[in-house]
XYZ file of C-alpha atoms in Angstrom:
558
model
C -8.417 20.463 25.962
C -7.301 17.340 24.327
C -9.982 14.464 24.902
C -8.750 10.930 24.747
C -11.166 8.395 22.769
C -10.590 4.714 22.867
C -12.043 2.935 19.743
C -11.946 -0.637 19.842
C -13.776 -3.650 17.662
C -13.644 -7.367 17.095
C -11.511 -6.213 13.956
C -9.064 -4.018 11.872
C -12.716 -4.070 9.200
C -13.148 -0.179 8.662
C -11.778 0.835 11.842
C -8.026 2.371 10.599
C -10.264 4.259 7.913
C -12.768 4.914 10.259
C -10.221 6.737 12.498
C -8.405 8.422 9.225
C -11.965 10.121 8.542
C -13.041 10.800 12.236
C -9.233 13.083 12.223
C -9.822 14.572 8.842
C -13.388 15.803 9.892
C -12.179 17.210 13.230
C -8.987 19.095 11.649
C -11.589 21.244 9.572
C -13.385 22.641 12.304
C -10.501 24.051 14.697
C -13.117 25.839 16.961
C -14.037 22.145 18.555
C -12.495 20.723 20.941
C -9.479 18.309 19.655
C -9.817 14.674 20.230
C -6.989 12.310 20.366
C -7.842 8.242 19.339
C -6.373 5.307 20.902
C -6.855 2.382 18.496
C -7.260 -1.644 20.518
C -8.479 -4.692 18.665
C -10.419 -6.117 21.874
C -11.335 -4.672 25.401
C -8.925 -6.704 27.123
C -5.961 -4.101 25.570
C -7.425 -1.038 26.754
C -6.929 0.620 30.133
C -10.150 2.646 30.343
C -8.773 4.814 33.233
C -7.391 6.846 30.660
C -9.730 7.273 28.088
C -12.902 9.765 28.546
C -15.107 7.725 26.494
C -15.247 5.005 24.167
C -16.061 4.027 20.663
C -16.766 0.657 19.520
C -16.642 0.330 15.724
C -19.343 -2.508 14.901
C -19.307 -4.404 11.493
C -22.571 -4.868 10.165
C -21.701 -7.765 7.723
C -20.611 -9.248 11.102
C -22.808 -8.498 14.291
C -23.185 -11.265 16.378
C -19.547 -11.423 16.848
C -19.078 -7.450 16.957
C -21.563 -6.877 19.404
C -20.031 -9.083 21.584
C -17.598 -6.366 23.133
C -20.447 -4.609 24.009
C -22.221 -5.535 27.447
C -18.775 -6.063 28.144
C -18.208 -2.691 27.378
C -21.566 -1.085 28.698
C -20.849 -2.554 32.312
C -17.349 -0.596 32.334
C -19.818 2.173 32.721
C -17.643 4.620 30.462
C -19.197 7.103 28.236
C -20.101 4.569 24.994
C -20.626 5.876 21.322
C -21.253 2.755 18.684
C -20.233 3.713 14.965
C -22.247 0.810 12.588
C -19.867 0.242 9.301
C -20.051 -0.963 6.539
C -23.540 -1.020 6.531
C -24.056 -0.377 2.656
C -22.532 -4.145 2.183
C -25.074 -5.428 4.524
C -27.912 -3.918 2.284
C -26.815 -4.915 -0.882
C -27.647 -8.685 0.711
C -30.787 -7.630 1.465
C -30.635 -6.973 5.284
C -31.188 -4.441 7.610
C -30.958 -3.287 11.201
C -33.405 -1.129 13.218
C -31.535 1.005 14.387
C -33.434 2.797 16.679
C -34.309 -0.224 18.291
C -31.099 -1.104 18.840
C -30.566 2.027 20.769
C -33.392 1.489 22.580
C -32.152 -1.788 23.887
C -28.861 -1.512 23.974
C -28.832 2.043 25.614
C -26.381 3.820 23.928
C -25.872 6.536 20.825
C -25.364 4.450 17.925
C -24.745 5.706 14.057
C -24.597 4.263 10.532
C -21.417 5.870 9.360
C -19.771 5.182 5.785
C -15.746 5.901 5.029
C -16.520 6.300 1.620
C -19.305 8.736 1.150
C -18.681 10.190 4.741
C -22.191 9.276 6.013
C -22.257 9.804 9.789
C -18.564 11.451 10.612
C -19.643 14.275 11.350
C -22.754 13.118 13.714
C -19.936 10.655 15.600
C -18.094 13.447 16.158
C -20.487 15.388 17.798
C -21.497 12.332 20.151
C -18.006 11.782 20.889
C -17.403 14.920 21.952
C -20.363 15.788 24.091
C -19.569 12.180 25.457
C -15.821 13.190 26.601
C -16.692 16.967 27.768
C -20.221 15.131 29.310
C -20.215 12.134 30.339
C -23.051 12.368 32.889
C -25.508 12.687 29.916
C -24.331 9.502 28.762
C -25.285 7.111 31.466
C -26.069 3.517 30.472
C -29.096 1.181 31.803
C -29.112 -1.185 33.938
C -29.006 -3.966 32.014
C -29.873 -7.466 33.680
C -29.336 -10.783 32.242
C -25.275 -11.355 32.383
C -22.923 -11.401 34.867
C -19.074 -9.714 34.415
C -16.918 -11.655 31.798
C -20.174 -14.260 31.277
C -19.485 -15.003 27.681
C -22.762 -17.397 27.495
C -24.977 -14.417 29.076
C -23.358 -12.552 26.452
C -23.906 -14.405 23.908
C -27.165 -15.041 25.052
C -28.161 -11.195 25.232
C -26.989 -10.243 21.855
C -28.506 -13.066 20.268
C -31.840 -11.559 21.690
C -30.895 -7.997 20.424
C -30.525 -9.601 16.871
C -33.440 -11.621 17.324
C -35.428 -8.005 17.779
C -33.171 -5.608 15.325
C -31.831 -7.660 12.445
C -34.534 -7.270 9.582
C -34.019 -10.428 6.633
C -35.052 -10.305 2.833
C -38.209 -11.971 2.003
C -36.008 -13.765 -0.819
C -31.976 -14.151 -1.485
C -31.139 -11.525 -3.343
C -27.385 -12.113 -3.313
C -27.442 -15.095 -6.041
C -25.432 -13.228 -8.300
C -22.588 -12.336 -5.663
C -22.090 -16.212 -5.147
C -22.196 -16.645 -9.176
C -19.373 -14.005 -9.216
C -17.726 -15.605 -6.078
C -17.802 -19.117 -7.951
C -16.027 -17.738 -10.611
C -13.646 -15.263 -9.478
C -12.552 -18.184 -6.575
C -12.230 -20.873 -8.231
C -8.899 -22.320 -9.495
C -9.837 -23.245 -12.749
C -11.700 -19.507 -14.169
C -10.387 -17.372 -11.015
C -6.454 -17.189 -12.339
C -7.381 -17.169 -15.986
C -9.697 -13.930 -15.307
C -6.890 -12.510 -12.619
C -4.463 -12.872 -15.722
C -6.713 -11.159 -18.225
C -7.622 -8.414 -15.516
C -3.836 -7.754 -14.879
C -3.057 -7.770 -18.511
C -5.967 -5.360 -19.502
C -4.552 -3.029 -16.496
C -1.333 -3.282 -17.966
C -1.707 -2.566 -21.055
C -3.908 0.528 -20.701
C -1.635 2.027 -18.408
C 0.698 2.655 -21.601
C -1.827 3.025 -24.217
C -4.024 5.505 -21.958
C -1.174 7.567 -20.622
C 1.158 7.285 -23.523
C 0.205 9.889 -25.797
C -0.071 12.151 -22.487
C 3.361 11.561 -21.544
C 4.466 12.481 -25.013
C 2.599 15.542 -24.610
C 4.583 15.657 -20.687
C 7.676 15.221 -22.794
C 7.203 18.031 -25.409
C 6.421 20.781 -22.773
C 9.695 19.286 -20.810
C 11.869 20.048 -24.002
C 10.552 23.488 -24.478
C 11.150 24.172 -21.063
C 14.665 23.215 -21.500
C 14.796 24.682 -24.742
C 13.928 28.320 -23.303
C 16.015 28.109 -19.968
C 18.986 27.076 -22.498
C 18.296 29.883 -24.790
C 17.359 33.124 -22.223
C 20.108 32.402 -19.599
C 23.639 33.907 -19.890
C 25.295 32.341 -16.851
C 27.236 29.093 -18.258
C 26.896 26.969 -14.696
C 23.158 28.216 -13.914
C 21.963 27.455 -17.442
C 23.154 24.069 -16.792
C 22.276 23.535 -13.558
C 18.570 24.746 -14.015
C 18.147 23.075 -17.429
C 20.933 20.342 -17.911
C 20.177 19.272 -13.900
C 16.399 20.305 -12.470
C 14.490 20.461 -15.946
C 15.575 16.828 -17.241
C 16.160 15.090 -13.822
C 12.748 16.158 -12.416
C 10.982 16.940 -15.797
C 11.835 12.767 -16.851
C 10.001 12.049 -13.492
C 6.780 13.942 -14.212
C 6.369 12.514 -18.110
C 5.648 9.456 -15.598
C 2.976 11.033 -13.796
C -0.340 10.007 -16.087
C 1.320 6.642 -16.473
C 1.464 6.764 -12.602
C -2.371 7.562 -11.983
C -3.794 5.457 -14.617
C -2.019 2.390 -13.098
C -3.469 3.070 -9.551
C -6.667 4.098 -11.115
C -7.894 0.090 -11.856
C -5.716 -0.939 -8.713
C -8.163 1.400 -6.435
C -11.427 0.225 -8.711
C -10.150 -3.377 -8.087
C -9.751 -2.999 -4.026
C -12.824 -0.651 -4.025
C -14.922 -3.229 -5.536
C -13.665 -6.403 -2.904
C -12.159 -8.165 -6.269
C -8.493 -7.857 -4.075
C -10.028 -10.053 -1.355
C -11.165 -12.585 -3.947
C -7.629 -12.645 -5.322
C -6.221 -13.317 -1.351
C -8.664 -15.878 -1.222
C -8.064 -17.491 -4.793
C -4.247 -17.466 -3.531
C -4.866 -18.899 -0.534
C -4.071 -22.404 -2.101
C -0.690 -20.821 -3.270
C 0.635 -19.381 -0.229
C -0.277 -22.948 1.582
C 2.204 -24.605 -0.531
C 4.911 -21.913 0.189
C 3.854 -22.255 4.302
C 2.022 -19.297 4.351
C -1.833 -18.384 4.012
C -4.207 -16.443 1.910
C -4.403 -13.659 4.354
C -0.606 -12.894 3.546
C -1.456 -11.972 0.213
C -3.416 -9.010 1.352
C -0.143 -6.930 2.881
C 1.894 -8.313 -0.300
C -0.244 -6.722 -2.538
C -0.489 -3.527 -0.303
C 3.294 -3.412 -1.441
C 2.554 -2.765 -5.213
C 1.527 0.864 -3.574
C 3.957 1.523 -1.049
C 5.851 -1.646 1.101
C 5.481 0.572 4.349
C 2.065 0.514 4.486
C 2.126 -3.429 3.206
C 4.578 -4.065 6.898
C 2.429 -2.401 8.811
C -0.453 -4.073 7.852
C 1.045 -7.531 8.263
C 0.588 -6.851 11.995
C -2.946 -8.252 11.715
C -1.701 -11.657 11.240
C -1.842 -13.639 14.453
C 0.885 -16.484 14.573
C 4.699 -14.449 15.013
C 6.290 -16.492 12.629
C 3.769 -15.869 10.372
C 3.520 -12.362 10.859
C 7.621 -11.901 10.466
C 7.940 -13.716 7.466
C 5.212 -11.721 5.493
C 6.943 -8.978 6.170
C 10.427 -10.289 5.011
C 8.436 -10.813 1.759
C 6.874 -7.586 1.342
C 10.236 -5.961 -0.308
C 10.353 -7.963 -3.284
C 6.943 -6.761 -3.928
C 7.275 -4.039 -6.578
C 6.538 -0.668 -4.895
C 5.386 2.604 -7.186
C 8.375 4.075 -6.378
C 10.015 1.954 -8.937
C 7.654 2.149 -11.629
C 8.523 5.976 -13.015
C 11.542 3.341 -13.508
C 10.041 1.303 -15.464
C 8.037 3.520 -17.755
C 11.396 5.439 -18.733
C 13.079 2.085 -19.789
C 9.669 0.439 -21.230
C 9.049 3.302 -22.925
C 12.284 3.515 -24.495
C 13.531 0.125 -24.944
C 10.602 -2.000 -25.021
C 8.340 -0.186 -27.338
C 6.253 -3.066 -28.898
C 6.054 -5.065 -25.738
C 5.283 -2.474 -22.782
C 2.710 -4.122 -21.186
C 4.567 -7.956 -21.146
C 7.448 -6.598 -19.915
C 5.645 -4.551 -17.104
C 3.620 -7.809 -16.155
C 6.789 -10.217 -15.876
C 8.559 -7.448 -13.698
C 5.489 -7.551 -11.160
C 5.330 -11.238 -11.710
C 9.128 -12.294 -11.045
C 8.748 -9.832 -7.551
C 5.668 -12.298 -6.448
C 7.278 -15.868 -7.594
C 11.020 -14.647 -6.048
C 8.632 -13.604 -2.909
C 6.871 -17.059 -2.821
C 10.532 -18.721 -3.465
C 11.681 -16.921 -0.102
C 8.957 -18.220 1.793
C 9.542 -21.273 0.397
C 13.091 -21.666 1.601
C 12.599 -19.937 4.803
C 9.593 -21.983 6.431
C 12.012 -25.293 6.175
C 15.497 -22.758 8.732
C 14.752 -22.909 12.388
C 13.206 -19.624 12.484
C 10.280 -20.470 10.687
C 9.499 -23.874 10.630
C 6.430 -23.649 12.464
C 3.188 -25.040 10.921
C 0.867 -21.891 9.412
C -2.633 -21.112 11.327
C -5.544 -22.264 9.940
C -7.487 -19.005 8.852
C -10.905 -18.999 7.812
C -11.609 -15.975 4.457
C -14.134 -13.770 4.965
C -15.005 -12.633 1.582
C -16.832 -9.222 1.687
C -19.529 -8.370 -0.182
C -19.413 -6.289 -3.744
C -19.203 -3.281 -3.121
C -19.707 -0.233 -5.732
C -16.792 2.123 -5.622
C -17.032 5.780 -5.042
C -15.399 8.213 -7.132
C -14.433 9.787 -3.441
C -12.777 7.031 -2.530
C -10.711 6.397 -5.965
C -9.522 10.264 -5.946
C -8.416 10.316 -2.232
C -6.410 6.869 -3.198
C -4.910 8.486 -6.223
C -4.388 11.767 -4.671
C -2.337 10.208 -2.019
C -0.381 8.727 -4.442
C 0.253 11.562 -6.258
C 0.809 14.038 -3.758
C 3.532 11.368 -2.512
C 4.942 11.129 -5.786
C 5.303 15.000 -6.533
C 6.441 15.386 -2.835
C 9.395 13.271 -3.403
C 10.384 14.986 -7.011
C 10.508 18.523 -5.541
C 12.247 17.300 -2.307
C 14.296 14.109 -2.326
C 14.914 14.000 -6.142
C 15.217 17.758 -6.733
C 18.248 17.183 -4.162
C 19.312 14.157 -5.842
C 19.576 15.959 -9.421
C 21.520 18.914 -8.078
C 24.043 16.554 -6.412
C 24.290 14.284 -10.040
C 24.131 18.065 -11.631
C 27.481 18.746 -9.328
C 29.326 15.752 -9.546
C 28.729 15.642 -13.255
C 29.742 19.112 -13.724
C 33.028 19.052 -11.707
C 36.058 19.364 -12.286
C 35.648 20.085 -16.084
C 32.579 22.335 -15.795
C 31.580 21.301 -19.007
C 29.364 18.162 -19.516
C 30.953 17.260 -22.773
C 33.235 16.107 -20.572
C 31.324 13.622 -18.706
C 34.222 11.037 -18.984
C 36.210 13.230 -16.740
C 33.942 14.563 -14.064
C 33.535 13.274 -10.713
C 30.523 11.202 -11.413
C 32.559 8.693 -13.801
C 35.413 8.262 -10.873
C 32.418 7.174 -8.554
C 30.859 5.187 -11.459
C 33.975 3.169 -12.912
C 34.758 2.409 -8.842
C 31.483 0.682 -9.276
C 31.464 -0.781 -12.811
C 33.960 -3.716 -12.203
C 31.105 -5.677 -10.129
C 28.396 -4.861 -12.222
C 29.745 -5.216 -15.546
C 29.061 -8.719 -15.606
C 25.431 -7.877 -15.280
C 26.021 -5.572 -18.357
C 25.854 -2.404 -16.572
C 28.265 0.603 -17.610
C 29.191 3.329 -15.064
C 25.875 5.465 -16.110
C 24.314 2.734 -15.002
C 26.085 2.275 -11.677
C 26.026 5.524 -10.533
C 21.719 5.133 -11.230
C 21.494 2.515 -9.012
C 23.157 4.269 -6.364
C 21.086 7.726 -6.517
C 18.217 4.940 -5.476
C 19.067 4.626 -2.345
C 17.007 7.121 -1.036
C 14.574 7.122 -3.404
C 14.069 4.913 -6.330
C 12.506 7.690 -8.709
C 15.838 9.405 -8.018
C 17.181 6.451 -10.512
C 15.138 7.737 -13.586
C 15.901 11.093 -12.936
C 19.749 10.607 -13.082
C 19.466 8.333 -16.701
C 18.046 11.066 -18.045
C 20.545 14.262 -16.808
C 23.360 11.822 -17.369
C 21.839 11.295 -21.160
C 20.737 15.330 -21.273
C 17.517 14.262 -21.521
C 18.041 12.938 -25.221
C 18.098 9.386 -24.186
C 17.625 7.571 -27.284
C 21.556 8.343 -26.975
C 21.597 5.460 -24.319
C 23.296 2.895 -26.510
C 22.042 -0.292 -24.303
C 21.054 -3.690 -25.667
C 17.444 -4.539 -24.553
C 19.073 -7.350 -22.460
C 21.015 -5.060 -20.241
C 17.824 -2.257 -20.157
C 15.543 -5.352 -19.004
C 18.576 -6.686 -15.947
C 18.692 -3.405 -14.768
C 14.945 -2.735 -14.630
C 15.300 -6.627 -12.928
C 17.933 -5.006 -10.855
C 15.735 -2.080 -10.084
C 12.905 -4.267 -8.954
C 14.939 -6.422 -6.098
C 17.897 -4.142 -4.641
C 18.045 -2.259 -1.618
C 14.494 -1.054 -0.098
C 14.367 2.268 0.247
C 15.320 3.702 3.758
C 11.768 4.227 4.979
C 11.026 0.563 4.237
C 14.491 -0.765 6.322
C 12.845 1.557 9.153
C 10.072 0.140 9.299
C 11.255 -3.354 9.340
C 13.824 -2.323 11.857
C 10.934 -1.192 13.824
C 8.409 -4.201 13.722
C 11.087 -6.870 13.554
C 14.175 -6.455 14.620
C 17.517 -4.832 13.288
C 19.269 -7.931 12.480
C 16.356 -9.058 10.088
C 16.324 -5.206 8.527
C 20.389 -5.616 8.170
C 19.435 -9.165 6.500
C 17.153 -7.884 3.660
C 19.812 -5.305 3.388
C 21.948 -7.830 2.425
C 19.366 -10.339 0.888
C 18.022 -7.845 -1.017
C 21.537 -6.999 -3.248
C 22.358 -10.741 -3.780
C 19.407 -11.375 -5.317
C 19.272 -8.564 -7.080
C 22.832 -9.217 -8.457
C 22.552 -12.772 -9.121
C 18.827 -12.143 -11.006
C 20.313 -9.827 -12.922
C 23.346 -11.863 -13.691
C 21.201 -14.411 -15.142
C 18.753 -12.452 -16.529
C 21.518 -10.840 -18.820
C 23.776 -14.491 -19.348
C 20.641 -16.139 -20.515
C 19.364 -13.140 -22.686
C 23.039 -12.727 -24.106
C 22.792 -16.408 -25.109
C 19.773 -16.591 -26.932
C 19.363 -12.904 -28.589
């Protein structure tokens, strides 16, 4: 029988990862009953007549005001499980809690539980279940001193709970954390080390991965080599080697580049340095309208921009909220970068990690730009909330945490190449095949009727038909786009006869057209359809005018 938990907090802090964990625990032991979680920011969202127990996720870096759900919670007289998080951050200051003592006074099963070792899941689990299948063995004290919905008598209460739990350091030990706050915050050393980090991360993303991918590459070519050679059938020797091996092969070469990349951009989360950078940008995202805590979801969207939407819901003011998201698809997602690894790689040789950096760093300035011009129309012109940054502590990342990040990645990644993309190559296989049925005769086939349709509008971008038809196998999937370059090229694509100009407008191109169809859904979803149809629309006329100068300018002085 399915149990329904309500888990609520002060907070998003730990709580979506929280809830992640508590699912993947409970999905390895089938024999337990199945519990279902209902996720609320505050009490005043939930309707506790249909939950069988609650869980309220506490931060430890922040009790006073996390605790102050709680005798709000304990008079509702529902089954009550507290999960303490984050708890490791809170020791690295020097702090602790009793917690045993805080059971004792508060009255309720409460656990230390970690999402990135796992401490605890499995214990919360337990509670929460024997508190949904018994809640008579979970009844709460009477606790005397407040009054329903008496914030003061609240306050009052928890203050004496800290007064009696909360254990300090006989001496600061977090003097180095503020050093490396000073630093990392400040205008004047924060962006100088952000650009050094981001260049370092860069640059060993091609230097590290390179002579893998070459190694990628080689087995790729065999593979082709020995489907070419052992097959007898004309259409299916081409189809499985001229289509599948280079349109998904091209794709995996990316991979190493792929989980390098993500690699530093997990460490650098992991570690709180990405909440520095919010705060450091804070100042930034003022003069565009916005605040530091729209950075966060922006730089979500350098992994995926669905995630990065979803996400933006956090941010209180509407107007706010809306126009984050509207910015979040000019951040570069990975989907593009097995893009931009094919055309670095190829056309950029000496320069791979510049050219990477100013690709990441047009998406955030055009972003900022859009912001700009949007918080002076009528739909925006609200004044921005005044946040206050929390900035965690340091934190030392697991290697649990960095290989779940990078697995999801990956999995993602190789779950689009065998699905969309593998679809994607067969249908650029067909129409490249057809009528002719020989690819000699690309020039002829139904791919170049679909491409020349297309070339007139972007030739002035310096785009030829190969190049058109690319951008439209994207739609679905952007890692479609370096699969087609390379079947269209047969996989030998130093044959690509483009200038550097027209590689780098296309990658330009690459980086501002069309969100893929998940990210339109999404936005259709939290917005509105009329804003998804407008970054539809946005998205190609920037893309097309970018490009368009990109190239004229590059024409003109190279």
């Amino acid at each position: 029988m399915i149990r329904e938990i309500a888990i609520v907090g002060n907070s998003q802090s730990g709580k979506s990862s929280l809830i992640r964990d508590l699912q993947e625990a409970q999905s390895l032991r089938r024999e337990s009953p199945e519990l279902r979680f209902d996720e609320h920011l505050s009490h005043e969202d939930m309707d506790l007549e249909h939950h069988d127990a609650v869980l309220q996720v506490v931060d430890a870096t922040d009790l006073e005001e996390s605790l102050m759900l709680t005798p709000s919670l304990v008079d509702d007289r529902h089954p009550l499980v507290i999960a303490v998080t984050r708890y490791d951050r809170l020791a690295q200051t020097g702090h602790a809690i009793d917690i045993a003592r805080m059971r004792h006074l508060i009255g309720v099963p409460i656990v230390v539980v970690s999402t990135l070792t796992g401490e605890g899941i499995n214990e919360l689990l337990q509670l929460l279940r024997k508190a949904a299948t018994q809640p008579h063995s979970f009844a709460h004290p009477v606790v005397h001193g407040w009054e329903q919905e008496n914030k003061d008598a609240y306050r009052a209460y928890v203050h004496g709970v800290l007064e009696e739990v909360l254990q300090h350091p006989k001496e600061d030990q977090s003097t180095w954390q503020e050093r490396a706050n000073h630093l990392l915050t400040r205008p004047l050393t924060g962006f100088p080390v952000l650009v050094l980090i981001l260049c370092f991360v860069f640059w060993a993303t091609f230097a590290i991965g390179g002579p893998i991918q070459d190694w990628l590459q080689t087995g790729v070519d065999w593979l082709h080599d020995c489907l070419t050679d052992t097959l007898s059938i004309g259409w299916l020797r081409s189809l499985l080697a001229d289509g599948i091996v280079q349109g998904v092969g091209s794709l995996l070469t990316a991979l190493p580049n792929i989980i390098i990349l993500f690699f530093f951009l997990s460490l650098m989360e992991d570690t709180g340095y990405m909440s520095r950078v919010a705060y450091l940008m804070d100042g930034v995202m003022h003069s565009v309208g916005l605040h530091g805590r729209s950075f966060i979801p922006m730089l979500m969207g350098f992994d995926c921009n669905v995630p990065a939407i979803i996400a933006a819901r956090d941010i209180q003011s509407p107007q706010d909220r809306m126009l984050t998201m509207l910015m979040i698809p000019f951040m570069s997602c990975s989907a593009r970068l097995p893009v931009y690894i094919l055309f670095i790689s190829i056309f950029f040789p000496r320069h791979q990690a510049l050219v990477l950096g100013s690709l990441y760093l047009m998406g955030i300035s055009l972003s900022f730009l859009f912001a700009f011009i949007m918080r002076r129309t009528r739909w925006f012109n609200q004044p921005s909330d005044i946040i206050i940054n929390e900035l965690p502590a340091f934190h030392l990342p697991t290697a649990k945490s960095i290989g779940r990040h990078i697995w999801f990645r990956v999995s993602d990644f190789l779950k689009k190449i065998s699905t969309v993309v593998l679809v994607a190559s067969v249908i650029i296989w067909v129409l490249q095949y057809f009528p002719s049925q020989d690819l000699s005769q690309i020039e002829n086939s139904w791919l170049a009727a679909i491409g020349k349709a297309m070339e007139p509008v972007m030739r002035p971008l310096g785009f030829d038909w190969k190049l058109s038809v690319c951008l439209l196998t994207g739609l679905p999937a952007k890692e479609a786009i370096a699969a087609t370059f390379a079947i269209l090229y047969n996989g030998d694509l130093t044959q690509a006869a483009l200038p550097p100009v027209s590689a780098y407008a296309f990658m330009v191109f690459v980086l501002l057209y069309f969100p893929c169809v998940a990210t339109i859904t999404t936005l259709r979803r939290e917005i509105n359809w009329k804003w998804s149809t407008f970054t539809v629309i946005n998205s190609l006329a920037v893309a097309w005018l970018m490009s368009f100068i990109v190239h004229a300018v590059g024409m003109w002085l190279f």
